[in-house]
Amino acid sequence: MLFRQIGAPHSLGTRAACSRAVASRLLRPQPARSHSSRIAPASAVAASNSKPDYSATAMATAAGNSVKADLEALFRAAIGAAFPALPDAEPMVAACNNSANGDYQCNNAMPLFGRLKGKEGAPKAPRDVATAILAALPENGVLASTSLAGPGFINIRVAGDYVATRINNMLQNGMGVWAPPLPGPYKRVIVDFSSPNVAKEMHVGHLRSTILGDTICNVLEFCGADVVRLNHIGDWGTQFGMLIQHMGEVTPGGLDAAGDQDVSDLMALYRASKARFDAEEDFKLRAREAVTRLQSGDEASLAAWRRICDASRREFNAIYSRLGVTLKERGESFYNPMLKDVVGELKELGVAVESEGATCVFVEGKEVPLIVQKSDGGYGYASTDMAAIKQRLEGEGADWIVYVTDVGQAEHFGLVFAAARRAGWLPKDEKSLEPPRVSHVGFGLVLGEDGKKFKTRSGDVVRLVELLDEAKSRCADTIRARREEAGEPIDEAELEAAACAMGYGAVKYADLKNSRLTNYRFSFDAMLDLKGNTAVYLQYAHARIASIVRKSGADPAALLAEGGQVELKHPKEVALGLALARFPEALEEMLQDLVPNRITDYLYSLSEAFNQFYTECKVVGGEEQTSRLLLCEATARTMRKCFELLGITPLYRI
Ligand code: ARG
């Protein structure tokens, strides 16, 4: 809410404020736009001396506005007119939980009543406040009806024509018109995600970070941000000492003779060196010396290090390419040259102090400090994150940095952010949405079906490649069986592509649909279920809608070109239309708290609204054929956009 007042691209305050005598008091300065693509058409933005246009067309086609935002504009105007004594009152509009009561509701009456109490001419009851707001609503094409409920809730029904105009606008101009504004005036957003560690297996936690991070990036990009997807790979640190030392000792001819074959099984190399590191005291010492050699730039050590990194990179990339995720690698080693200066700066600023030989940042309310330099002079994970945050803010010009890691690292990032605030690199107020802003997106564990740690039967870490293989092959079996049963021809290449889309999509969706902070159980049976809130079910739902349009023989583009329009008459048409029009709100909510499950929830509820429509409304062959086919097309498009944002390849045929 805060941001809307100070800098939302769609200047609700400005638009709503102009009509009344109170205009000048409510009028807020034109906000700086976060990106130019979202400049509202002139029809929708009223200049301060002309009447605002609340017609269905003007409101439904204003760029970047949601239904909720339009209602807020109307209620802001009404509240301002009814209660000029409270010029700062913000409209409180929310979707109704129970659609039997209404589509949306306005909840201002009670709090406004509280604020007016004791003032001259104050209303006697919250219901009187609601009545006054209703009486002051400007003429508009958005509301179909309003009603008063309980102590003063205003229930709202939205006009079918207005919703239809929104959908027609999207069909004509593309899904981009439904991209909501970012939650703040951000241009460049850095998302630090995936970030596995070299020479260690990329595990399900990294898979989760990859899936969540990718969706967050996709949504930010769709909403106009310039997103930098950074892979903060763990490519530096003490583990390289033991790896390189062991490699040198077991390779005939020593480290100089080592080649790619010596890193072909990184997991084995890691396990063997770790076992020795834990068991052999002398090896431990030699491994420590190897770290020092590597850090001081010894050529043979660096060559071995590069070889290990390259081998890891090949493994990571194999996963990324299957998942269709792109990332820019910028490992921890990138920040090595900056560490000394950053620690120096923190000391000079008095942010970091010596404590028991180490250099630490103490943060109020936190028992453990952030150790930016260890007592032996070495730098660790925290030092690197301090250098990284500074480089991203100052070097990259980040307006917002988002870190996607397991929730176990929340404490670490809390310290890093607090230290950066004390150093003056970030604004003091951690709640402020003004750039530069930082967010930690934490997530829970992925558990096995038994609710315990996710591992193979033999107790090993589950290899991601095998996990993806299994999802794919199970889907391939289902699709093949289905086609054989239907007597359809099978094109192997197409089937392979469909199985990948379905299988990888199922893995992603099963992850994204959970509230990210909770742990979830990884279950192939559950994620590949044909019914319920699964990607497989939604793929079928989408393919079915696409086939309704296809089998009708009509071409949606041609229908549109001939002036075809969506009209919403039947209650189930209106309900589906409204479900479609809520797409921007789902994204807005997702961006508010960076919770991708808002999109999966939305997608599922959209498919339910479609089912109800399709059960009751004849699409092909009736009088409403054109309108209803276009409604199917709008549903399919919106579903596809959701799939795309979730990183899932939609299927048109299964
Ligand atoms: N490599 C770390 C891990 O596996 C995650 C890094 C997250 N990013 C960061 N800037 N610390 O836990």
mmCIF file with all atom_site columns, N, CA and C in Angstrom, residues 599-638:
data_model
loop_
_atom_site.group_PDB
_atom_site.id
_atom_site.type_symbol
_atom_site.label_atom_id
_atom_site.label_alt_id
_atom_site.label_comp_id
_atom_site.label_asym_id
_atom_site.label_entity_id
_atom_site.label_seq_id
_atom_site.pdbx_PDB_ins_code
_atom_site.Cartn_x
_atom_site.Cartn_y
_atom_site.Cartn_z
_atom_site.occupancy
_atom_site.B_iso_or_equiv
_atom_site.pdbx_formal_charge
_atom_site.auth_seq_id
_atom_site.auth_comp_id
_atom_site.auth_asym_id
_atom_site.auth_atom_id
_atom_site.pdbx_PDB_model_num
ATOM 1   N N  . ILE A 1 599 ? 0.655   -18.191 -7.534  1.00 0.00 ? 599 ILE A N  1
ATOM 2   C CA . ILE A 1 599 ? 0.388   -18.426 -8.959  1.00 0.00 ? 599 ILE A CA 1
ATOM 3   C C  . ILE A 1 599 ? -0.197  -19.822 -9.169  1.00 0.00 ? 599 ILE A C  1
ATOM 4   N N  . THR A 1 600 ? 0.328   -20.817 -8.460  1.00 0.00 ? 600 THR A N  1
ATOM 5   C CA . THR A 1 600 ? -0.221  -22.171 -8.633  1.00 0.00 ? 600 THR A CA 1
ATOM 6   C C  . THR A 1 600 ? -1.669  -22.201 -8.119  1.00 0.00 ? 600 THR A C  1
ATOM 7   N N  . ASP A 1 601 ? -1.937  -21.562 -6.989  1.00 0.00 ? 601 ASP A N  1
ATOM 8   C CA . ASP A 1 601 ? -3.311  -21.506 -6.468  1.00 0.00 ? 601 ASP A CA 1
ATOM 9   C C  . ASP A 1 601 ? -4.225  -20.859 -7.498  1.00 0.00 ? 601 ASP A C  1
ATOM 10  N N  . TYR A 1 602 ? -3.721  -19.776 -8.066  1.00 0.00 ? 602 TYR A N  1
ATOM 11  C CA . TYR A 1 602 ? -4.527  -19.060 -9.053  1.00 0.00 ? 602 TYR A CA 1
ATOM 12  C C  . TYR A 1 602 ? -4.818  -19.957 -10.258 1.00 0.00 ? 602 TYR A C  1
ATOM 13  N N  . LEU A 1 603 ? -3.786  -20.608 -10.747 1.00 0.00 ? 603 LEU A N  1
ATOM 14  C CA . LEU A 1 603 ? -3.928  -21.455 -11.934 1.00 0.00 ? 603 LEU A CA 1
ATOM 15  C C  . LEU A 1 603 ? -4.964  -22.554 -11.680 1.00 0.00 ? 603 LEU A C  1
ATOM 16  N N  . TYR A 1 604 ? -4.890  -23.148 -10.519 1.00 0.00 ? 604 TYR A N  1
ATOM 17  C CA . TYR A 1 604 ? -5.831  -24.215 -10.193 1.00 0.00 ? 604 TYR A CA 1
ATOM 18  C C  . TYR A 1 604 ? -7.259  -23.662 -10.101 1.00 0.00 ? 604 TYR A C  1
ATOM 19  N N  . SER A 1 605 ? -7.420  -22.512 -9.462  1.00 0.00 ? 605 SER A N  1
ATOM 20  C CA . SER A 1 605 ? -8.778  -21.975 -9.328  1.00 0.00 ? 605 SER A CA 1
ATOM 21  C C  . SER A 1 605 ? -9.313  -21.541 -10.691 1.00 0.00 ? 605 SER A C  1
ATOM 22  N N  . LEU A 1 606 ? -8.435  -21.094 -11.557 1.00 0.00 ? 606 LEU A N  1
ATOM 23  C CA . LEU A 1 606 ? -8.867  -20.737 -12.910 1.00 0.00 ? 606 LEU A CA 1
ATOM 24  C C  . LEU A 1 606 ? -9.385  -21.981 -13.641 1.00 0.00 ? 606 LEU A C  1
ATOM 25  N N  . SER A 1 607 ? -8.683  -23.087 -13.497 1.00 0.00 ? 607 SER A N  1
ATOM 26  C CA . SER A 1 607 ? -9.122  -24.292 -14.202 1.00 0.00 ? 607 SER A CA 1
ATOM 27  C C  . SER A 1 607 ? -10.456 -24.779 -13.631 1.00 0.00 ? 607 SER A C  1
ATOM 28  N N  . GLU A 1 608 ? -10.675 -24.576 -12.342 1.00 0.00 ? 608 GLU A N  1
ATOM 29  C CA . GLU A 1 608 ? -11.970 -24.946 -11.756 1.00 0.00 ? 608 GLU A CA 1
ATOM 30  C C  . GLU A 1 608 ? -13.089 -24.059 -12.297 1.00 0.00 ? 608 GLU A C  1
ATOM 31  N N  . ALA A 1 609 ? -12.804 -22.759 -12.410 1.00 0.00 ? 609 ALA A N  1
ATOM 32  C CA . ALA A 1 609 ? -13.815 -21.849 -12.955 1.00 0.00 ? 609 ALA A CA 1
ATOM 33  C C  . ALA A 1 609 ? -14.138 -22.243 -14.397 1.00 0.00 ? 609 ALA A C  1
ATOM 34  N N  . PHE A 1 610 ? -13.103 -22.679 -15.112 1.00 0.00 ? 610 PHE A N  1
ATOM 35  C CA . PHE A 1 610 ? -13.354 -23.105 -16.493 1.00 0.00 ? 610 PHE A CA 1
ATOM 36  C C  . PHE A 1 610 ? -14.248 -24.343 -16.519 1.00 0.00 ? 610 PHE A C  1
ATOM 37  N N  . ASN A 1 611 ? -13.956 -25.312 -15.662 1.00 0.00 ? 611 ASN A N  1
ATOM 38  C CA . ASN A 1 611 ? -14.762 -26.537 -15.635 1.00 0.00 ? 611 ASN A CA 1
ATOM 39  C C  . ASN A 1 611 ? -16.231 -26.230 -15.393 1.00 0.00 ? 611 ASN A C  1
ATOM 40  N N  . GLN A 1 612 ? -16.489 -25.330 -14.461 1.00 0.00 ? 612 GLN A N  1
ATOM 41  C CA . GLN A 1 612 ? -17.883 -24.994 -14.153 1.00 0.00 ? 612 GLN A CA 1
ATOM 42  C C  . GLN A 1 612 ? -18.555 -24.315 -15.337 1.00 0.00 ? 612 GLN A C  1
ATOM 43  N N  . PHE A 1 613 ? -17.821 -23.469 -15.983 1.00 0.00 ? 613 PHE A N  1
ATOM 44  C CA . PHE A 1 613 ? -18.344 -22.802 -17.184 1.00 0.00 ? 613 PHE A CA 1
ATOM 45  C C  . PHE A 1 613 ? -18.650 -23.851 -18.261 1.00 0.00 ? 613 PHE A C  1
ATOM 46  N N  . TYR A 1 614 ? -17.705 -24.744 -18.467 1.00 0.00 ? 614 TYR A N  1
ATOM 47  C CA . TYR A 1 614 ? -17.835 -25.693 -19.575 1.00 0.00 ? 614 TYR A CA 1
ATOM 48  C C  . TYR A 1 614 ? -18.950 -26.705 -19.307 1.00 0.00 ? 614 TYR A C  1
ATOM 49  N N  . THR A 1 615 ? -19.196 -26.996 -18.046 1.00 0.00 ? 615 THR A N  1
ATOM 50  C CA . THR A 1 615 ? -20.276 -27.921 -17.715 1.00 0.00 ? 615 THR A CA 1
ATOM 51  C C  . THR A 1 615 ? -21.629 -27.284 -18.029 1.00 0.00 ? 615 THR A C  1
ATOM 52  N N  . GLU A 1 616 ? -21.742 -25.993 -17.797 1.00 0.00 ? 616 GLU A N  1
ATOM 53  C CA . GLU A 1 616 ? -23.058 -25.362 -17.943 1.00 0.00 ? 616 GLU A CA 1
ATOM 54  C C  . GLU A 1 616 ? -23.264 -24.600 -19.243 1.00 0.00 ? 616 GLU A C  1
ATOM 55  N N  . CYS A 1 617 ? -22.206 -24.273 -19.923 1.00 0.00 ? 617 CYS A N  1
ATOM 56  C CA . CYS A 1 617 ? -22.357 -23.438 -21.116 1.00 0.00 ? 617 CYS A CA 1
ATOM 57  C C  . CYS A 1 617 ? -21.889 -24.181 -22.361 1.00 0.00 ? 617 CYS A C  1
ATOM 58  N N  . LYS A 1 618 ? -22.775 -24.267 -23.310 1.00 0.00 ? 618 LYS A N  1
ATOM 59  C CA . LYS A 1 618 ? -22.426 -24.910 -24.570 1.00 0.00 ? 618 LYS A CA 1
ATOM 60  C C  . LYS A 1 618 ? -21.528 -23.956 -25.361 1.00 0.00 ? 618 LYS A C  1
ATOM 61  N N  . VAL A 1 619 ? -20.388 -24.450 -25.765 1.00 0.00 ? 619 VAL A N  1
ATOM 62  C CA . VAL A 1 619 ? -19.452 -23.557 -26.450 1.00 0.00 ? 619 VAL A CA 1
ATOM 63  C C  . VAL A 1 619 ? -19.673 -23.590 -27.963 1.00 0.00 ? 619 VAL A C  1
ATOM 64  N N  . VAL A 1 620 ? -19.568 -24.792 -28.528 1.00 0.00 ? 620 VAL A N  1
ATOM 65  C CA . VAL A 1 620 ? -19.643 -24.887 -29.988 1.00 0.00 ? 620 VAL A CA 1
ATOM 66  C C  . VAL A 1 620 ? -21.084 -25.153 -30.421 1.00 0.00 ? 620 VAL A C  1
ATOM 67  N N  . GLY A 1 621 ? -21.539 -24.384 -31.419 1.00 0.00 ? 621 GLY A N  1
ATOM 68  C CA . GLY A 1 621 ? -22.860 -24.637 -31.984 1.00 0.00 ? 621 GLY A CA 1
ATOM 69  C C  . GLY A 1 621 ? -23.953 -23.729 -31.453 1.00 0.00 ? 621 GLY A C  1
ATOM 70  N N  . GLY A 1 622 ? -23.684 -23.025 -30.400 1.00 0.00 ? 622 GLY A N  1
ATOM 71  C CA . GLY A 1 622 ? -24.716 -22.130 -29.868 1.00 0.00 ? 622 GLY A CA 1
ATOM 72  C C  . GLY A 1 622 ? -24.608 -20.732 -30.451 1.00 0.00 ? 622 GLY A C  1
ATOM 73  N N  . GLU A 1 623 ? -25.534 -19.876 -30.034 1.00 0.00 ? 623 GLU A N  1
ATOM 74  C CA . GLU A 1 623 ? -25.548 -18.489 -30.503 1.00 0.00 ? 623 GLU A CA 1
ATOM 75  C C  . GLU A 1 623 ? -24.292 -17.732 -30.048 1.00 0.00 ? 623 GLU A C  1
ATOM 76  N N  . GLU A 1 624 ? -23.831 -18.136 -28.865 1.00 0.00 ? 624 GLU A N  1
ATOM 77  C CA . GLU A 1 624 ? -22.703 -17.414 -28.268 1.00 0.00 ? 624 GLU A CA 1
ATOM 78  C C  . GLU A 1 624 ? -21.365 -17.992 -28.703 1.00 0.00 ? 624 GLU A C  1
ATOM 79  N N  . GLN A 1 625 ? -21.345 -18.770 -29.763 1.00 0.00 ? 625 GLN A N  1
ATOM 80  C CA . GLN A 1 625 ? -20.123 -19.509 -30.105 1.00 0.00 ? 625 GLN A CA 1
ATOM 81  C C  . GLN A 1 625 ? -18.869 -18.641 -30.148 1.00 0.00 ? 625 GLN A C  1
ATOM 82  N N  . THR A 1 626 ? -18.925 -17.525 -30.863 1.00 0.00 ? 626 THR A N  1
ATOM 83  C CA . THR A 1 626 ? -17.718 -16.695 -30.996 1.00 0.00 ? 626 THR A CA 1
ATOM 84  C C  . THR A 1 626 ? -17.230 -16.221 -29.644 1.00 0.00 ? 626 THR A C  1
ATOM 85  N N  . SER A 1 627 ? -18.147 -15.655 -28.873 1.00 0.00 ? 627 SER A N  1
ATOM 86  C CA . SER A 1 627 ? -17.760 -15.131 -27.562 1.00 0.00 ? 627 SER A CA 1
ATOM 87  C C  . SER A 1 627 ? -17.186 -16.250 -26.690 1.00 0.00 ? 627 SER A C  1
ATOM 88  N N  . ARG A 1 628 ? -17.841 -17.401 -26.709 1.00 0.00 ? 628 ARG A N  1
ATOM 89  C CA . ARG A 1 628 ? -17.389 -18.477 -25.819 1.00 0.00 ? 628 ARG A CA 1
ATOM 90  C C  . ARG A 1 628 ? -16.079 -19.097 -26.270 1.00 0.00 ? 628 ARG A C  1
ATOM 91  N N  . LEU A 1 629 ? -15.896 -19.175 -27.579 1.00 0.00 ? 629 LEU A N  1
ATOM 92  C CA . LEU A 1 629 ? -14.600 -19.681 -28.059 1.00 0.00 ? 629 LEU A CA 1
ATOM 93  C C  . LEU A 1 629 ? -13.487 -18.728 -27.637 1.00 0.00 ? 629 LEU A C  1
ATOM 94  N N  . LEU A 1 630 ? -13.790 -17.443 -27.719 1.00 0.00 ? 630 LEU A N  1
ATOM 95  C CA . LEU A 1 630 ? -12.771 -16.461 -27.311 1.00 0.00 ? 630 LEU A CA 1
ATOM 96  C C  . LEU A 1 630 ? -12.514 -16.533 -25.807 1.00 0.00 ? 630 LEU A C  1
ATOM 97  N N  . LEU A 1 631 ? -13.537 -16.868 -25.058 1.00 0.00 ? 631 LEU A N  1
ATOM 98  C CA . LEU A 1 631 ? -13.355 -17.030 -23.620 1.00 0.00 ? 631 LEU A CA 1
ATOM 99  C C  . LEU A 1 631 ? -12.456 -18.253 -23.352 1.00 0.00 ? 631 LEU A C  1
ATOM 100 N N  . CYS A 1 632 ? -12.663 -19.309 -24.137 1.00 0.00 ? 632 CYS A N  1
ATOM 101 C CA . CYS A 1 632 ? -11.775 -20.489 -24.035 1.00 0.00 ? 632 CYS A CA 1
ATOM 102 C C  . CYS A 1 632 ? -10.345 -20.077 -24.378 1.00 0.00 ? 632 CYS A C  1
ATOM 103 N N  . GLU A 1 633 ? -10.207 -19.319 -25.440 1.00 0.00 ? 633 GLU A N  1
ATOM 104 C CA . GLU A 1 633 ? -8.881  -18.887 -25.871 1.00 0.00 ? 633 GLU A CA 1
ATOM 105 C C  . GLU A 1 633 ? -8.212  -18.043 -24.775 1.00 0.00 ? 633 GLU A C  1
ATOM 106 N N  . ALA A 1 634 ? -8.976  -17.139 -24.184 1.00 0.00 ? 634 ALA A N  1
ATOM 107 C CA . ALA A 1 634 ? -8.417  -16.291 -23.118 1.00 0.00 ? 634 ALA A CA 1
ATOM 108 C C  . ALA A 1 634 ? -7.977  -17.157 -21.936 1.00 0.00 ? 634 ALA A C  1
ATOM 109 N N  . THR A 1 635 ? -8.748  -18.192 -21.629 1.00 0.00 ? 635 THR A N  1
ATOM 110 C CA . THR A 1 635 ? -8.389  -19.085 -20.526 1.00 0.00 ? 635 THR A CA 1
ATOM 111 C C  . THR A 1 635 ? -7.096  -19.837 -20.856 1.00 0.00 ? 635 THR A C  1
ATOM 112 N N  . ALA A 1 636 ? -7.049  -20.377 -22.080 1.00 0.00 ? 636 ALA A N  1
ATOM 113 C CA . ALA A 1 636 ? -5.854  -21.127 -22.475 1.00 0.00 ? 636 ALA A CA 1
ATOM 114 C C  . ALA A 1 636 ? -4.619  -20.224 -22.439 1.00 0.00 ? 636 ALA A C  1
ATOM 115 N N  . ARG A 1 637 ? -4.771  -19.000 -22.923 1.00 0.00 ? 637 ARG A N  1
ATOM 116 C CA . ARG A 1 637 ? -3.626  -18.065 -22.925 1.00 0.00 ? 637 ARG A CA 1
ATOM 117 C C  . ARG A 1 637 ? -3.160  -17.758 -21.511 1.00 0.00 ? 637 ARG A C  1
ATOM 118 N N  . THR A 1 638 ? -4.121  -17.514 -20.640 1.00 0.00 ? 638 THR A N  1
ATOM 119 C CA . THR A 1 638 ? -3.767  -17.162 -19.264 1.00 0.00 ? 638 THR A CA 1
ATOM 120 C C  . THR A 1 638 ? -3.105  -18.348 -18.574 1.00 0.00 ? 638 THR A C  1
#
